[in-house]
Amino acid sequence: MTTRSLPTRGSFIDRFIPLNVNAWVRLLGIASILVNFLLVLTGGLVRLTGSGLGCPTWPRCTSETWTNVPAMGIHGFIEFGNRTLTGAVGIVALLTFISVWRLRGRYTDLFYIALALGLGVIVQAIVGGVSVWLRLNPWMVGVHFMLSGVMVAMAAIFYARVRRYSMRRVIETERLSDRPGPDNLQRFLGVVIAVVTTIAVYMGTLVTGTGPHSGDTDSARHAFNPEVVTRFHTIPVWILLLLIVAILVLAKRKNWAPAVSKSAWTIVIVMLFQGAIGYTQYFTGSPGVLVWFHLIGAGLLIWSVTCLFERMVVLGTPTLRNLAESRVEIAEANGIV
């Protein structure tokens, strides 16, 4: 009869609070993206079903209870469900922060991103509470959504870096050592697409804040002309599409890493989906289901643009490229890759 030895305390800590980036840290990276993305989608569901004040107070759901009660109906259930999901986001953020605690000396970027994700959960909860106090003021709701976008972006950067620091195939796909440097143009365009995307998404919040889906029948709306604000929203979107086309052309001419073109094509696909939904929404009076799909597209756009932005900044900066290669070599030496 054979016996299986139990894992020691040290092996448990090394796995879940490692000294090098491992599969557990990568898993938490993708979990961070997914829970923050899901929070965006459930927030959209709250708004589109008119459940924004399903829990009329904050931090309690009502003045007497912390949770919804049956008398509040489906609106209370949906709104409280969204609040509960914030707790799941917080748990993932805490686990992510703990997982990089012993890495903080050598992987300072991962440590500070994980810290920012944790603090972001608290800020998001407070902003959401203020939105309830202000009866879903569209300006505050817009800020709430933009913060969600920032959380998705930070999680995407975290995941991109833990993969690059611990997986040889990622380094080989990006072909860091083959790139001439420095490449200021690549780095500059990465920053520009991030800025333009931020403007496009924010203008999208103004369009939504002007439209019919306020989250509650008594909530205020923006006083903008819907047609005018929608056209202003499309301007940065078209600029972004032109920039992505330019990046695809430059990537071929300047022999940028194949991963850059791959990320750019992903954005093109997302933008085609988003554009089809957006124009259909515009000509059909913004039915709720299309608004929700447009929200999915916005989240995917933030995710995909962040991936390209992060990749172009790293590949366009020799010191960051060299740092990435040195870290994957450490991972290989420790049997992590």
mmCIF file of C-alpha atoms in Angstrom:
data_model
loop_
_atom_site.group_PDB
_atom_site.id
_atom_site.type_symbol
_atom_site.label_atom_id
_atom_site.label_comp_id
_atom_site.label_asym_id
_atom_site.label_seq_id
_atom_site.Cartn_x
_atom_site.Cartn_y
_atom_site.Cartn_z
ATOM 1 C CA MET A 1 0.000 0.000 0.000
ATOM 2 C CA THR A 2 1.446 3.309 -1.036
ATOM 3 C CA THR A 3 0.872 6.598 0.719
ATOM 4 C CA ARG A 4 0.769 10.008 -0.876
ATOM 5 C CA SER A 5 2.631 12.692 0.977
ATOM 6 C CA LEU A 6 0.683 15.795 1.807
ATOM 7 C CA PRO A 7 1.916 19.099 0.413
ATOM 8 C CA THR A 8 3.983 21.047 2.862
ATOM 9 C CA ARG A 9 3.150 24.530 4.047
ATOM 10 C CA GLY A 10 6.025 25.917 2.047
ATOM 11 C CA SER A 11 4.850 24.361 -1.222
ATOM 12 C CA PHE A 12 1.354 25.750 -0.658
ATOM 13 C CA ILE A 13 2.719 29.264 -0.140
ATOM 14 C CA ASP A 14 5.058 28.962 -3.098
ATOM 15 C CA ARG A 15 2.127 28.059 -5.314
ATOM 16 C CA PHE A 16 -0.358 30.698 -4.226
ATOM 17 C CA ILE A 17 2.047 33.424 -3.077
ATOM 18 C CA PRO A 18 4.913 32.622 -5.449
ATOM 19 C CA LEU A 19 8.380 34.061 -5.822
ATOM 20 C CA ASN A 20 7.989 33.999 -9.621
ATOM 21 C CA VAL A 21 4.968 34.479 -11.873
ATOM 22 C CA ASN A 22 3.221 31.127 -12.226
ATOM 23 C CA ALA A 23 -0.043 29.654 -13.515
ATOM 24 C CA TRP A 24 -1.947 30.828 -10.415
ATOM 25 C CA VAL A 25 -1.013 34.463 -11.038
ATOM 26 C CA ARG A 26 -1.961 34.106 -14.713
ATOM 27 C CA LEU A 27 -5.310 32.584 -13.721
ATOM 28 C CA LEU A 28 -6.033 35.511 -11.430
ATOM 29 C CA GLY A 29 -5.103 37.865 -14.266
ATOM 30 C CA ILE A 30 -7.757 36.474 -16.585
ATOM 31 C CA ALA A 31 -10.220 36.258 -13.677
ATOM 32 C CA SER A 32 -9.687 39.964 -13.015
ATOM 33 C CA ILE A 33 -10.606 40.803 -16.595
ATOM 34 C CA LEU A 34 -13.673 38.585 -16.598
ATOM 35 C CA VAL A 35 -15.178 39.732 -13.289
ATOM 36 C CA ASN A 36 -14.695 43.395 -14.140
ATOM 37 C CA PHE A 37 -16.159 42.820 -17.607
ATOM 38 C CA LEU A 38 -19.100 40.981 -16.055
ATOM 39 C CA LEU A 39 -19.648 43.899 -13.687
ATOM 40 C CA VAL A 40 -19.978 46.192 -16.708
ATOM 41 C CA LEU A 41 -22.559 43.881 -18.283
ATOM 42 C CA THR A 42 -24.636 43.482 -15.135
ATOM 43 C CA GLY A 43 -24.490 47.242 -14.637
ATOM 44 C CA GLY A 44 -25.924 47.618 -18.124
ATOM 45 C CA LEU A 45 -28.652 45.125 -17.252
ATOM 46 C CA VAL A 46 -29.517 47.204 -14.189
ATOM 47 C CA ARG A 47 -29.893 50.272 -16.338
ATOM 48 C CA LEU A 48 -31.780 48.711 -19.235
ATOM 49 C CA THR A 49 -34.330 47.041 -16.969
ATOM 50 C CA GLY A 50 -35.008 50.254 -15.046
ATOM 51 C CA SER A 51 -33.532 48.709 -11.888
ATOM 52 C CA GLY A 52 -31.053 51.458 -11.098
ATOM 53 C CA LEU A 53 -32.919 52.393 -7.928
ATOM 54 C CA GLY A 54 -34.072 48.856 -7.185
ATOM 55 C CA CYS A 55 -32.093 49.365 -3.983
ATOM 56 C CA PRO A 56 -32.991 52.998 -3.253
ATOM 57 C CA THR A 57 -30.222 53.635 -0.705
ATOM 58 C CA TRP A 58 -26.531 52.911 -0.227
ATOM 59 C CA PRO A 59 -24.621 51.192 1.333
ATOM 60 C CA ARG A 60 -27.785 49.446 2.574
ATOM 61 C CA CYS A 61 -30.325 48.256 0.029
ATOM 62 C CA THR A 62 -33.099 49.924 2.026
ATOM 63 C CA SER A 63 -33.017 52.018 5.175
ATOM 64 C CA GLU A 64 -33.824 48.874 7.195
ATOM 65 C CA THR A 65 -32.069 46.032 5.340
ATOM 66 C CA TRP A 66 -28.726 45.301 3.686
ATOM 67 C CA THR A 67 -30.362 43.041 1.101
ATOM 68 C CA ASN A 68 -33.331 43.297 -1.204
ATOM 69 C CA VAL A 69 -36.713 42.096 0.022
ATOM 70 C CA PRO A 70 -39.439 40.266 -1.966
ATOM 71 C CA ALA A 71 -41.664 43.351 -2.037
ATOM 72 C CA MET A 72 -39.041 45.131 -4.176
ATOM 73 C CA GLY A 73 -39.641 42.672 -6.998
ATOM 74 C CA ILE A 74 -37.298 41.934 -9.888
ATOM 75 C CA HIS A 75 -35.751 45.423 -9.833
ATOM 76 C CA GLY A 76 -34.475 44.952 -6.287
ATOM 77 C CA PHE A 77 -33.116 41.512 -7.173
ATOM 78 C CA ILE A 78 -31.241 42.807 -10.232
ATOM 79 C CA GLU A 79 -29.754 45.815 -8.469
ATOM 80 C CA PHE A 80 -28.722 43.845 -5.387
ATOM 81 C CA GLY A 81 -27.244 41.161 -7.645
ATOM 82 C CA ASN A 82 -25.046 43.793 -9.270
ATOM 83 C CA ARG A 83 -23.917 45.032 -5.862
ATOM 84 C CA THR A 84 -23.146 41.477 -4.771
ATOM 85 C CA LEU A 85 -20.954 40.973 -7.833
ATOM 86 C CA THR A 86 -18.827 43.883 -6.594
ATOM 87 C CA GLY A 87 -17.929 41.636 -3.675
ATOM 88 C CA ALA A 88 -16.713 38.945 -6.085
ATOM 89 C CA VAL A 89 -14.600 41.556 -7.887
ATOM 90 C CA GLY A 90 -13.149 42.544 -4.529
ATOM 91 C CA ILE A 91 -12.277 38.940 -3.647
ATOM 92 C CA VAL A 92 -10.470 38.431 -6.963
ATOM 93 C CA ALA A 93 -8.624 41.736 -6.489
ATOM 94 C CA LEU A 94 -7.549 40.691 -2.981
ATOM 95 C CA LEU A 95 -6.321 37.290 -4.162
ATOM 96 C CA THR A 96 -4.437 38.979 -7.012
ATOM 97 C CA PHE A 97 -2.749 41.389 -4.608
ATOM 98 C CA ILE A 98 -1.782 38.551 -2.258
ATOM 99 C CA SER A 99 -0.423 36.499 -5.172
ATOM 100 C CA VAL A 100 2.104 39.208 -6.104
ATOM 101 C CA TRP A 101 3.050 40.190 -2.563
ATOM 102 C CA ARG A 102 6.331 38.278 -2.604
ATOM 103 C CA LEU A 103 7.009 39.546 -6.137
ATOM 104 C CA ARG A 104 6.854 43.216 -5.140
ATOM 105 C CA GLY A 105 10.624 43.672 -5.026
ATOM 106 C CA ARG A 106 11.359 42.494 -8.595
ATOM 107 C CA TYR A 107 7.941 42.891 -10.259
ATOM 108 C CA THR A 108 7.001 46.339 -9.054
ATOM 109 C CA ASP A 109 4.691 46.964 -12.026
ATOM 110 C CA LEU A 110 2.574 43.895 -11.216
ATOM 111 C CA PHE A 111 2.443 44.855 -7.550
ATOM 112 C CA TYR A 112 1.224 48.397 -8.204
ATOM 113 C CA ILE A 113 -1.323 47.302 -10.821
ATOM 114 C CA ALA A 114 -2.712 44.738 -8.362
ATOM 115 C CA LEU A 115 -2.838 47.422 -5.673
ATOM 116 C CA ALA A 116 -4.644 49.787 -8.035
ATOM 117 C CA LEU A 117 -7.183 47.075 -8.892
ATOM 118 C CA GLY A 118 -7.930 46.595 -5.211
ATOM 119 C CA LEU A 119 -8.300 50.306 -4.528
ATOM 120 C CA GLY A 120 -10.375 50.629 -7.695
ATOM 121 C CA VAL A 121 -13.010 48.277 -6.268
ATOM 122 C CA ILE A 122 -13.438 50.599 -3.290
ATOM 123 C CA VAL A 123 -13.606 53.715 -5.479
ATOM 124 C CA GLN A 124 -16.123 52.036 -7.802
ATOM 125 C CA ALA A 125 -18.368 51.093 -4.889
ATOM 126 C CA ILE A 126 -18.293 54.654 -3.543
ATOM 127 C CA VAL A 127 -19.015 56.205 -6.945
ATOM 128 C CA GLY A 128 -21.866 53.743 -7.434
ATOM 129 C CA GLY A 129 -23.259 54.729 -4.050
ATOM 130 C CA VAL A 130 -23.033 58.426 -4.896
ATOM 131 C CA SER A 131 -24.865 57.670 -8.154
ATOM 132 C CA VAL A 132 -27.722 56.198 -6.114
ATOM 133 C CA TRP A 133 -27.726 59.172 -3.750
ATOM 134 C CA LEU A 134 -27.967 61.499 -6.770
ATOM 135 C CA ARG A 135 -30.850 59.445 -8.206
ATOM 136 C CA LEU A 136 -28.775 58.223 -11.172
ATOM 137 C CA ASN A 137 -27.526 61.589 -12.347
ATOM 138 C CA PRO A 138 -26.239 60.871 -15.894
ATOM 139 C CA TRP A 139 -22.922 62.633 -15.298
ATOM 140 C CA MET A 140 -22.178 60.462 -12.282
ATOM 141 C CA VAL A 141 -23.379 57.321 -14.059
ATOM 142 C CA GLY A 142 -20.975 58.171 -16.885
ATOM 143 C CA VAL A 143 -18.096 58.458 -14.409
ATOM 144 C CA HIS A 144 -19.128 55.092 -12.939
ATOM 145 C CA PHE A 145 -18.906 53.448 -16.362
ATOM 146 C CA MET A 146 -15.564 55.070 -17.205
ATOM 147 C CA LEU A 147 -14.107 53.756 -13.949
ATOM 148 C CA SER A 148 -15.319 50.284 -14.937
ATOM 149 C CA GLY A 149 -13.487 50.722 -18.226
ATOM 150 C CA VAL A 150 -10.312 51.684 -16.356
ATOM 151 C CA MET A 151 -10.628 48.546 -14.231
ATOM 152 C CA VAL A 152 -10.971 46.345 -17.310
ATOM 153 C CA ALA A 153 -7.948 48.077 -18.863
ATOM 154 C CA MET A 154 -5.768 47.639 -15.764
ATOM 155 C CA ALA A 155 -6.724 43.981 -15.527
ATOM 156 C CA ALA A 156 -5.867 43.529 -19.219
ATOM 157 C CA ILE A 157 -2.431 45.103 -18.707
ATOM 158 C CA PHE A 158 -1.810 42.915 -15.668
ATOM 159 C CA TYR A 159 -2.701 39.762 -17.595
ATOM 160 C CA ALA A 160 -0.619 40.767 -20.629
ATOM 161 C CA ARG A 161 2.429 41.263 -18.443
ATOM 162 C CA VAL A 162 2.168 38.118 -16.369
ATOM 163 C CA ARG A 163 1.911 36.111 -19.586
ATOM 164 C CA ARG A 164 4.919 37.863 -21.090
ATOM 165 C CA TYR A 165 6.980 37.462 -17.920
ATOM 166 C CA SER A 166 6.349 33.752 -17.572
ATOM 167 C CA MET A 167 5.697 32.200 -20.997
ATOM 168 C CA ARG A 168 8.395 31.715 -23.608
ATOM 169 C CA ARG A 169 5.860 31.322 -26.414
ATOM 170 C CA VAL A 170 4.569 34.850 -25.746
ATOM 171 C CA ILE A 171 8.076 36.241 -26.041
ATOM 172 C CA GLU A 172 8.600 34.295 -29.261
ATOM 173 C CA THR A 173 5.286 35.490 -30.709
ATOM 174 C CA GLU A 174 6.279 39.072 -30.043
ATOM 175 C CA ARG A 175 9.840 38.374 -31.218
ATOM 176 C CA LEU A 176 11.260 40.992 -28.902
ATOM 177 C CA SER A 177 14.922 40.339 -29.634
ATOM 178 C CA ASP A 178 14.388 40.740 -33.387
ATOM 179 C CA ARG A 179 13.018 44.264 -33.169
ATOM 180 C CA PRO A 180 15.248 47.275 -33.808
ATOM 181 C CA GLY A 181 14.981 49.918 -31.115
ATOM 182 C CA PRO A 182 14.137 52.440 -29.993
ATOM 183 C CA ASP A 183 10.861 52.788 -31.918
ATOM 184 C CA ASN A 184 9.336 56.055 -30.804
ATOM 185 C CA LEU A 185 6.642 55.924 -33.491
ATOM 186 C CA GLN A 186 5.296 52.583 -32.285
ATOM 187 C CA ARG A 187 5.220 53.790 -28.696
ATOM 188 C CA PHE A 188 3.603 57.110 -29.699
ATOM 189 C CA LEU A 189 0.846 55.439 -31.719
ATOM 190 C CA GLY A 190 0.120 53.109 -28.817
ATOM 191 C CA VAL A 191 -0.517 56.093 -26.565
ATOM 192 C CA VAL A 192 -2.586 57.887 -29.229
ATOM 193 C CA ILE A 193 -4.991 54.987 -29.768
ATOM 194 C CA ALA A 194 -5.497 54.737 -25.999
ATOM 195 C CA VAL A 195 -6.370 58.442 -25.798
ATOM 196 C CA VAL A 196 -8.709 58.351 -28.808
ATOM 197 C CA THR A 197 -10.464 55.253 -27.461
ATOM 198 C CA THR A 198 -10.979 56.955 -24.104
ATOM 199 C CA ILE A 199 -12.601 59.933 -25.848
ATOM 200 C CA ALA A 200 -14.811 57.651 -27.962
ATOM 201 C CA VAL A 201 -15.988 55.676 -24.931
ATOM 202 C CA TYR A 202 -16.678 58.818 -22.928
ATOM 203 C CA MET A 203 -18.678 60.310 -25.774
ATOM 204 C CA GLY A 204 -20.605 57.050 -25.795
ATOM 205 C CA THR A 205 -21.620 57.667 -22.170
ATOM 206 C CA LEU A 206 -23.034 61.044 -23.232
ATOM 207 C CA VAL A 207 -25.076 59.372 -25.975
ATOM 208 C CA THR A 208 -26.418 56.820 -23.510
ATOM 209 C CA GLY A 209 -27.090 59.537 -20.953
ATOM 210 C CA THR A 210 -29.174 61.358 -23.556
ATOM 211 C CA GLY A 211 -31.105 58.261 -24.629
ATOM 212 C CA PRO A 212 -34.166 56.597 -23.135
ATOM 213 C CA HIS A 213 -32.465 54.092 -20.827
ATOM 214 C CA SER A 214 -31.843 56.020 -17.623
ATOM 215 C CA GLY A 215 -32.056 53.182 -15.124
ATOM 216 C CA ASP A 216 -35.184 54.640 -13.542
ATOM 217 C CA THR A 217 -38.215 56.452 -14.939
ATOM 218 C CA ASP A 218 -37.677 59.436 -12.651
ATOM 219 C CA SER A 219 -33.960 59.891 -13.329
ATOM 220 C CA ALA A 220 -32.633 62.964 -15.132
ATOM 221 C CA ARG A 221 -31.252 62.821 -18.663
ATOM 222 C CA HIS A 222 -28.698 64.919 -20.553
ATOM 223 C CA ALA A 223 -30.293 67.779 -22.477
ATOM 224 C CA PHE A 224 -28.160 67.224 -25.585
ATOM 225 C CA ASN A 225 -29.637 66.822 -29.032
ATOM 226 C CA PRO A 226 -29.481 63.020 -29.530
ATOM 227 C CA GLU A 227 -28.522 63.256 -33.199
ATOM 228 C CA VAL A 228 -25.784 65.826 -32.612
ATOM 229 C CA VAL A 229 -24.189 64.029 -29.651
ATOM 230 C CA THR A 230 -24.275 60.745 -31.554
ATOM 231 C CA ARG A 231 -22.411 62.297 -34.462
ATOM 232 C CA PHE A 232 -19.792 63.695 -32.090
ATOM 233 C CA HIS A 233 -19.432 60.184 -30.684
ATOM 234 C CA THR A 234 -18.692 58.737 -34.138
ATOM 235 C CA ILE A 235 -15.840 61.202 -34.862
ATOM 236 C CA PRO A 236 -13.257 59.628 -32.485
ATOM 237 C CA VAL A 237 -14.514 56.176 -33.524
ATOM 238 C CA TRP A 238 -13.674 56.836 -37.178
ATOM 239 C CA ILE A 239 -10.348 58.388 -36.157
ATOM 240 C CA LEU A 240 -9.547 55.232 -34.190
ATOM 241 C CA LEU A 241 -10.372 53.032 -37.171
ATOM 242 C CA LEU A 242 -8.071 55.092 -39.399
ATOM 243 C CA LEU A 243 -5.306 54.824 -36.800
ATOM 244 C CA ILE A 244 -5.668 51.052 -36.647
ATOM 245 C CA VAL A 245 -5.447 50.844 -40.454
ATOM 246 C CA ALA A 246 -2.299 53.010 -40.318
ATOM 247 C CA ILE A 247 -0.803 50.698 -37.685
ATOM 248 C CA LEU A 248 -1.482 47.669 -39.879
ATOM 249 C CA VAL A 249 0.299 49.344 -42.801
ATOM 250 C CA LEU A 250 3.244 50.500 -40.682
ATOM 251 C CA ALA A 251 3.557 47.103 -38.999
ATOM 252 C CA LYS A 252 4.133 45.524 -42.404
ATOM 253 C CA ARG A 253 6.465 48.219 -43.737
ATOM 254 C CA LYS A 254 8.558 48.586 -40.579
ATOM 255 C CA ASN A 255 8.605 44.873 -39.765
ATOM 256 C CA TRP A 256 6.988 45.312 -36.379
ATOM 257 C CA ALA A 257 6.298 42.182 -34.352
ATOM 258 C CA PRO A 258 3.539 39.967 -35.806
ATOM 259 C CA ALA A 259 1.709 40.234 -32.490
ATOM 260 C CA VAL A 260 1.071 43.934 -33.193
ATOM 261 C CA SER A 261 -0.794 43.152 -36.404
ATOM 262 C CA LYS A 262 -2.708 40.368 -34.659
ATOM 263 C CA SER A 263 -3.897 42.750 -31.955
ATOM 264 C CA ALA A 264 -4.788 45.406 -34.537
ATOM 265 C CA TRP A 265 -6.899 42.962 -36.550
ATOM 266 C CA THR A 266 -8.720 41.975 -33.370
ATOM 267 C CA ILE A 267 -9.675 45.626 -32.894
ATOM 268 C CA VAL A 268 -10.915 45.855 -36.484
ATOM 269 C CA ILE A 269 -13.225 42.879 -35.900
ATOM 270 C CA VAL A 270 -14.522 44.366 -32.646
ATOM 271 C CA MET A 271 -15.116 47.738 -34.311
ATOM 272 C CA LEU A 272 -17.049 46.156 -37.183
ATOM 273 C CA PHE A 273 -19.277 44.416 -34.647
ATOM 274 C CA GLN A 274 -19.623 47.592 -32.613
ATOM 275 C CA GLY A 275 -20.350 49.720 -35.677
ATOM 276 C CA ALA A 276 -23.026 47.351 -36.967
ATOM 277 C CA ILE A 277 -24.765 47.380 -33.582
ATOM 278 C CA GLY A 278 -24.366 51.133 -33.159
ATOM 279 C CA TYR A 279 -25.826 52.129 -36.518
ATOM 280 C CA THR A 280 -28.681 49.639 -36.169
ATOM 281 C CA GLN A 281 -29.353 51.073 -32.739
ATOM 282 C CA TYR A 282 -29.353 54.623 -34.146
ATOM 283 C CA PHE A 283 -31.878 53.857 -36.884
ATOM 284 C CA THR A 284 -34.195 51.739 -34.718
ATOM 285 C CA GLY A 285 -34.597 54.034 -31.719
ATOM 286 C CA SER A 286 -32.109 52.343 -29.358
ATOM 287 C CA PRO A 287 -33.980 49.202 -28.269
ATOM 288 C CA GLY A 288 -32.644 47.877 -24.976
ATOM 289 C CA VAL A 289 -31.238 44.616 -26.328
ATOM 290 C CA LEU A 290 -29.110 46.474 -28.881
ATOM 291 C CA VAL A 291 -27.879 48.907 -26.240
ATOM 292 C CA TRP A 292 -26.752 45.913 -24.171
ATOM 293 C CA PHE A 293 -24.899 44.384 -27.132
ATOM 294 C CA HIS A 294 -23.311 47.777 -27.779
ATOM 295 C CA LEU A 295 -22.171 47.748 -24.160
ATOM 296 C CA ILE A 296 -20.565 44.339 -24.740
ATOM 297 C CA GLY A 297 -18.806 45.831 -27.754
ATOM 298 C CA ALA A 298 -17.555 48.758 -25.680
ATOM 299 C CA GLY A 299 -16.054 46.382 -23.130
ATOM 300 C CA LEU A 300 -14.398 44.309 -25.855
ATOM 301 C CA LEU A 301 -13.046 47.478 -27.464
ATOM 302 C CA ILE A 302 -11.506 48.641 -24.192
ATOM 303 C CA TRP A 303 -9.969 45.201 -23.683
ATOM 304 C CA SER A 304 -8.569 44.840 -27.206
ATOM 305 C CA VAL A 305 -7.249 48.408 -27.481
ATOM 306 C CA THR A 306 -5.559 48.090 -24.090
ATOM 307 C CA CYS A 307 -3.811 44.922 -25.268
ATOM 308 C CA LEU A 308 -2.499 46.687 -28.384
ATOM 309 C CA PHE A 309 -1.531 49.808 -26.414
ATOM 310 C CA GLU A 310 0.417 47.803 -23.839
ATOM 311 C CA ARG A 311 2.112 45.688 -26.488
ATOM 312 C CA MET A 312 3.167 48.681 -28.619
ATOM 313 C CA VAL A 313 4.528 50.580 -25.637
ATOM 314 C CA VAL A 314 6.580 47.596 -24.470
ATOM 315 C CA LEU A 315 7.842 46.630 -27.926
ATOM 316 C CA GLY A 316 8.625 50.267 -28.700
ATOM 317 C CA THR A 317 10.716 50.676 -25.541
ATOM 318 C CA PRO A 318 13.994 48.680 -25.532
ATOM 319 C CA THR A 319 14.385 48.749 -21.742
ATOM 320 C CA LEU A 320 10.936 47.217 -21.275
ATOM 321 C CA ARG A 321 11.609 44.577 -23.943
ATOM 322 C CA ASN A 322 14.898 43.598 -22.307
ATOM 323 C CA LEU A 323 13.238 43.485 -18.902
ATOM 324 C CA ALA A 324 10.553 41.134 -20.228
ATOM 325 C CA GLU A 325 13.139 38.771 -21.707
ATOM 326 C CA SER A 326 15.188 38.734 -18.515
ATOM 327 C CA ARG A 327 12.111 37.851 -16.482
ATOM 328 C CA VAL A 328 11.097 34.952 -18.689
ATOM 329 C CA GLU A 329 14.671 33.657 -18.410
ATOM 330 C CA ILE A 330 14.328 33.740 -14.618
ATOM 331 C CA ALA A 331 11.042 31.860 -14.906
ATOM 332 C CA GLU A 332 12.699 29.232 -17.099
ATOM 333 C CA ALA A 333 15.562 28.852 -14.648
ATOM 334 C CA ASN A 334 13.042 28.184 -11.892
ATOM 335 C CA GLY A 335 11.022 25.717 -13.966
ATOM 336 C CA ILE A 336 7.967 27.983 -14.170
ATOM 337 C CA VAL A 337 7.692 28.311 -17.964
#
